[in-house]
Coordinates of C-alpha atoms in Angstrom, one line a residue:
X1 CA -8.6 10.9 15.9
X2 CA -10.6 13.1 13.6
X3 CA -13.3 12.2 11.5
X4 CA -12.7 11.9 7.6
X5 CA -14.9 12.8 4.2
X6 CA -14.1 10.8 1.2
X7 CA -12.5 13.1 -1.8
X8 CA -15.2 10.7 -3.9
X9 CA -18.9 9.8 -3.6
X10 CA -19.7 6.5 -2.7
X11 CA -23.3 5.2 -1.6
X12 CA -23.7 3.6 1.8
X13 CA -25.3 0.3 1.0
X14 CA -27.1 -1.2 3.9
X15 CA -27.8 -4.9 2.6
X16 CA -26.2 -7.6 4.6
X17 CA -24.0 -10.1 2.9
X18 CA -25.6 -12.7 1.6
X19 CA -24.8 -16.4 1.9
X20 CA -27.4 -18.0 -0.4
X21 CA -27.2 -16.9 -4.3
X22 CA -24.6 -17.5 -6.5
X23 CA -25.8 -15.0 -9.0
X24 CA -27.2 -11.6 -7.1
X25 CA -30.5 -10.3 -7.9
X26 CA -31.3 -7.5 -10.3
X27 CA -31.8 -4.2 -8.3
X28 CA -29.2 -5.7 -5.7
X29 CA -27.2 -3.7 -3.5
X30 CA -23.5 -3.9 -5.6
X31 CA -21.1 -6.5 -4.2
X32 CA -17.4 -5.6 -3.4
X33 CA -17.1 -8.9 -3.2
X34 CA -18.3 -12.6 -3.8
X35 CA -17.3 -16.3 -3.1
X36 CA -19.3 -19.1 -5.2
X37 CA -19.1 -22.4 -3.7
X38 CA -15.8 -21.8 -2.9
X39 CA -13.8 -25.2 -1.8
X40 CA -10.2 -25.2 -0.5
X41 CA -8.6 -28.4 -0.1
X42 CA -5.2 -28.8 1.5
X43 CA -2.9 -32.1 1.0
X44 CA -4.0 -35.2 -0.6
X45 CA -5.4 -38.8 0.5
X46 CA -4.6 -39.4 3.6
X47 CA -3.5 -35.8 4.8
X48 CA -6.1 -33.9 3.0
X49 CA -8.0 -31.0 4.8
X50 CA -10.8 -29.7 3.5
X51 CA -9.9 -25.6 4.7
X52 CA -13.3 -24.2 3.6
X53 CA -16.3 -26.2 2.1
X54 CA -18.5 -25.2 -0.9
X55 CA -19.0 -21.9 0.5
X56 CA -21.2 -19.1 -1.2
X57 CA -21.6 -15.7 0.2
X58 CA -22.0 -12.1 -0.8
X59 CA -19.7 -9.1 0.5
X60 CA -22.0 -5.9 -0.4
X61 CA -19.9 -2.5 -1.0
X62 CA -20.2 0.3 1.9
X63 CA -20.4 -2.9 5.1
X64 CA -18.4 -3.9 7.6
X65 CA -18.4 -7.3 8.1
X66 CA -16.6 -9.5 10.6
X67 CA -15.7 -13.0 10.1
X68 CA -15.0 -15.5 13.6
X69 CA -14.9 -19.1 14.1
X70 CA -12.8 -21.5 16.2
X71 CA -9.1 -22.4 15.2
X72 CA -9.0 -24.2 11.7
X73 CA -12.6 -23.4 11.3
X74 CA -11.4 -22.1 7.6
X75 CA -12.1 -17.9 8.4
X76 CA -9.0 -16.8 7.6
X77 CA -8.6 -19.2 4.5
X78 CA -11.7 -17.9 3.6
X79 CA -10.2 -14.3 3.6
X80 CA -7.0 -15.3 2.1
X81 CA -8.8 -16.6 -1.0
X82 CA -11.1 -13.8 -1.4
X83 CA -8.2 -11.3 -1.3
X84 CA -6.9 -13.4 -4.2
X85 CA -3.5 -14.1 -1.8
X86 CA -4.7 -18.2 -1.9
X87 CA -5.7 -20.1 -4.7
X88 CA -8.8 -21.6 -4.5
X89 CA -9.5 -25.4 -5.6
X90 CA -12.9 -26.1 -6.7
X91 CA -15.0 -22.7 -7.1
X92 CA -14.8 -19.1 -8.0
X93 CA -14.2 -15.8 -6.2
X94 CA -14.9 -12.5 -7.3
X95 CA -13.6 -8.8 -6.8
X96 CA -16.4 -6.8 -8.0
X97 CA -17.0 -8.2 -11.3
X98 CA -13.5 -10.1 -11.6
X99 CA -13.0 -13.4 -11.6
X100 CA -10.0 -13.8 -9.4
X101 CA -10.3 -18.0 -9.8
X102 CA -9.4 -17.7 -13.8
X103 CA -6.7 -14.9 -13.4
X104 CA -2.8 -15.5 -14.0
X105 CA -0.4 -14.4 -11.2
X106 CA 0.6 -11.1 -12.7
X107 CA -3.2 -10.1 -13.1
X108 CA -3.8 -11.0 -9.4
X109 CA -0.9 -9.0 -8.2
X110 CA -2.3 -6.2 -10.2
X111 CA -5.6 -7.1 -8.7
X112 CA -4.3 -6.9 -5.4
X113 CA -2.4 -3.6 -5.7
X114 CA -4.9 -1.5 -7.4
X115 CA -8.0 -3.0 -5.6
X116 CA -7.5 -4.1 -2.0
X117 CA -6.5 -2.9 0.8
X118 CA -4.9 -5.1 4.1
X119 CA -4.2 -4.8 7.2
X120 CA -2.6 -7.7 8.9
X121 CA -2.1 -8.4 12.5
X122 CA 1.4 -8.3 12.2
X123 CA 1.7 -4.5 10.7
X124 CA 4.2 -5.8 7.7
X125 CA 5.4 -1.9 7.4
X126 CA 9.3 -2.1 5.4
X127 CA 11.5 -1.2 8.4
X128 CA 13.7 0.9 6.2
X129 CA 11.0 3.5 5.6
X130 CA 9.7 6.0 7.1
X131 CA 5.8 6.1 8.1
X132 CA 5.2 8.4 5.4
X133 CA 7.1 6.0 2.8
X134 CA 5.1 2.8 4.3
X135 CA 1.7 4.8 3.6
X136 CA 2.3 5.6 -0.4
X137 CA 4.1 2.5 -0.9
X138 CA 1.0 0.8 -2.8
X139 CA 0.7 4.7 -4.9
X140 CA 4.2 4.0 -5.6
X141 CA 4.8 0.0 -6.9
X142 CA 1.7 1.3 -8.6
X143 CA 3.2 4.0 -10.0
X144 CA 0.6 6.5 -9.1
X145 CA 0.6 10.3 -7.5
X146 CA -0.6 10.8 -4.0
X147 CA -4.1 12.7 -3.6
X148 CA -2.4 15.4 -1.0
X149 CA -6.3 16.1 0.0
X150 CA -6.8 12.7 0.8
X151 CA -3.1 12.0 1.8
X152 CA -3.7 15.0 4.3
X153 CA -7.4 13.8 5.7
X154 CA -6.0 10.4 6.5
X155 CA -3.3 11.6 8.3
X156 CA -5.7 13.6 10.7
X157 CA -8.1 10.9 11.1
X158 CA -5.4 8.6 12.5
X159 CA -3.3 11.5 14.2
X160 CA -0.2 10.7 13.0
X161 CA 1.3 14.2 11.1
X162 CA 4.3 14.1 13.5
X163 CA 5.0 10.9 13.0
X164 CA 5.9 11.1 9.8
X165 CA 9.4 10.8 9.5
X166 CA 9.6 8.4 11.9
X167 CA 11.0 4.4 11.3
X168 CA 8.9 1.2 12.4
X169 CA 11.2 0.8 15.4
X170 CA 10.6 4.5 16.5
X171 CA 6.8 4.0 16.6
X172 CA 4.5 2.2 19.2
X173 CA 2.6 -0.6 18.3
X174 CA -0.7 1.1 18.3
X175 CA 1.4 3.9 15.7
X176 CA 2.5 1.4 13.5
X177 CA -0.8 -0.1 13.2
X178 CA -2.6 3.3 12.2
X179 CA 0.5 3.6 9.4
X180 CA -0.8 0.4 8.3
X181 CA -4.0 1.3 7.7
X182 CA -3.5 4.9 6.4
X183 CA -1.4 2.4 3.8
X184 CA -4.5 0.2 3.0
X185 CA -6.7 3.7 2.7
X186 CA -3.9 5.5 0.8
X187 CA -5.1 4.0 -2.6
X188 CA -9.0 4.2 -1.9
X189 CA -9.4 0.3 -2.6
X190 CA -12.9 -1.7 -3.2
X191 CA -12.5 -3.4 -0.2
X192 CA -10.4 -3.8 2.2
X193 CA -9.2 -6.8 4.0
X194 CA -8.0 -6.9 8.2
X195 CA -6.8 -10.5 9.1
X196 CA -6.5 -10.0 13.3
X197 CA -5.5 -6.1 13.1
X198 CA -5.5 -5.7 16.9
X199 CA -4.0 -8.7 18.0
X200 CA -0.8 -7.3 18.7
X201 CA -2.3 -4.4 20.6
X202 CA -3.7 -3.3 24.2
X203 CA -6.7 -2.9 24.5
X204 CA -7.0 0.8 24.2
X205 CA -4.7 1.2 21.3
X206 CA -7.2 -1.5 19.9
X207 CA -10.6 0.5 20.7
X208 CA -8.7 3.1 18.4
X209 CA -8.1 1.4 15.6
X210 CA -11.2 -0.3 15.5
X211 CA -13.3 3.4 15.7
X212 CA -11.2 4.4 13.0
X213 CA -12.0 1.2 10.7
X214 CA -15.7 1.9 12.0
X215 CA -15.7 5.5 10.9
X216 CA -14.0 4.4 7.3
X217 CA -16.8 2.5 6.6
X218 CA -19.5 5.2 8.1
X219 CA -17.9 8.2 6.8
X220 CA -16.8 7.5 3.1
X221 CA -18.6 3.2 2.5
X222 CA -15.2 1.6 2.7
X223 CA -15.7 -2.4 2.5
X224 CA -13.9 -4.1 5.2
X225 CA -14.1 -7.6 6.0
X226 CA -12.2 -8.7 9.5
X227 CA -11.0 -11.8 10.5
X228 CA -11.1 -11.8 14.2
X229 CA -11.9 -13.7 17.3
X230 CA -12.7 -11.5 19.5
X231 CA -16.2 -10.4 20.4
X232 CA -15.3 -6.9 21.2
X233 CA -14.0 -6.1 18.1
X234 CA -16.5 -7.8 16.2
X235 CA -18.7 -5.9 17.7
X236 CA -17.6 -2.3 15.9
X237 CA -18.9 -4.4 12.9
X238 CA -22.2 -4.3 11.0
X239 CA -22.4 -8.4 10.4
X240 CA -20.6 -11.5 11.5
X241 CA -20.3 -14.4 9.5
X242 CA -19.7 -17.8 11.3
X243 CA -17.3 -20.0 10.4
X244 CA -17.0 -24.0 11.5
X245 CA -15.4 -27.1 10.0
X246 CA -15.0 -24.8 6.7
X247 CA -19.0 -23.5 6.3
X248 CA -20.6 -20.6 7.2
X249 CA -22.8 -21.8 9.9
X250 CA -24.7 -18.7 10.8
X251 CA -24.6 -14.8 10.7
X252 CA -25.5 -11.7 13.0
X253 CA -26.7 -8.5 11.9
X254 CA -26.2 -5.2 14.1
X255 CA -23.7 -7.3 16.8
X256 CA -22.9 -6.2 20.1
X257 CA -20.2 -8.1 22.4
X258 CA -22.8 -10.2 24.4
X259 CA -24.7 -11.0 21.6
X260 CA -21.6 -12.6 19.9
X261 CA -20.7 -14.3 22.7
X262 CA -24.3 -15.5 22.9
X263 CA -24.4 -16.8 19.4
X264 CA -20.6 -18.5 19.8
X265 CA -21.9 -20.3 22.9
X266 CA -24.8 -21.2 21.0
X267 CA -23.1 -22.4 18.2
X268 CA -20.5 -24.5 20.6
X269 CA -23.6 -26.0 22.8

């Protein structure tokens, strides 16, 4: 895989999300995105679960950041709600300056089609369509042309030009996870959002995807956040966020595989 130039300035930001302020600071680095004491309750009484606790943290633009925790530790509740895919109960989220906690349903769809990107672990490409369909599909619900320069720079980056015309089924894992995110690049989103996206793969298909997700952000600022629990991916990442028992509980700038395992042992001692 190639590397790509965004058809559009952006400004690398290196500021580290912050999970502290409620209101950031003038002369900040801008935020792609922002929880603010952000509470998600499931059940009632007896059978309530408390999915993510009061939590407040920054997302700055331009960062990859990488999000781990233990089963049911509220991580990928956490990202649900920021994507604006989960309704929050006590709290507020924010997509740059929108406040996704006081929108209707048809203003969070639009939300979520004009201004995030995912990429699940799961692919969720339409079987019926080709690769090339599965890519545009969010330019087309939204009823928007395709940049050819940037359609075409994509494609090279993930190497999948003759692969085009090709259906899910006639595709490898490792393929139909690089059609999944070309489709999360396609529309040039704020921030994009990867819940697991190399679970389903080996280990070498994963190491691609992963460089190319690194190389998004370095090349052109795309905002990723990535659910994940593995150290080696994390790893690709500029920050980690830890999750337990629904709170941020500690974060590591510049990771490398051992020193997130380090900081999960730590955090389990």
């Amino acid at each position: 895989m190639t590397s790509i130039t965004a058809p559009r300035a952006v400004t690398q930001v290196g500021t580290a999300p912050s999970v502290n302020g409620s209101t950031p600071p003038a002369g900040a680095a801008p935020l792609a995105a922002r929880a603010v004491q952000a509470t998600k309750v499931y059940g009632s009484k007896t059978t309530e679960v408390v999915a993510i606790d009061n939590i407040t943290v920054d997302l700055p633009r331009g960062r990859f950041t990488a999000v781990m925790g233990p089963s049911g530790s509220g991580k990928s509740t956490l990202m649900h709600c920021l994507a604006g895919l989960d309704n929050l109960t006590a709290g507020d989220v924010f997509i740059g300056d929108a406040n996704l906690s006081t929108m209707s349903e048809k203003e969070l769809t639009l939300i979520r089609r004009e201004r995030v990107g995912f990429i699940f672990q799961a692919f969720n490409l339409v079987p019926t369509l080709t690769a090339e369909e599965n890519i545009t599909l969010p330019l087309d619900l939204a009823g928007r042309s395709v940049d050819q320069e940037w359609f075409d720079q994509v494609l090279n980056a993930v190497g999948l030009r003759n692969r085009l015309s090709h259906k899910p089924e006639e595709l490898s894992g490792g393929q139909q996870q690089r059609v999944a995110v070309s489709r999360a690049l396609i529309s040039q989103p704020e921030i994009i959002f990867a819940d697991e996206p190399t679970g389903n793969l080996d280990s070498a298909s994963g190491d691609e995807i992963l460089s190319f997700i690194r190389r998004a952000t370095d090349d052109f600022g795309q905002t990723i956040v990535m659910v994940t629990h593995d150290p080696v991916a994390a790893a690709y990442s500029d920050n980690v966020l830890f999750l337990a028992d629904g709170r941020i509980v500690d974060n590591l700038d510049n990771p490398t595989a051992n020193s997130v395992l380090d900081r999960i042992r730590a955090l389990s001692a």
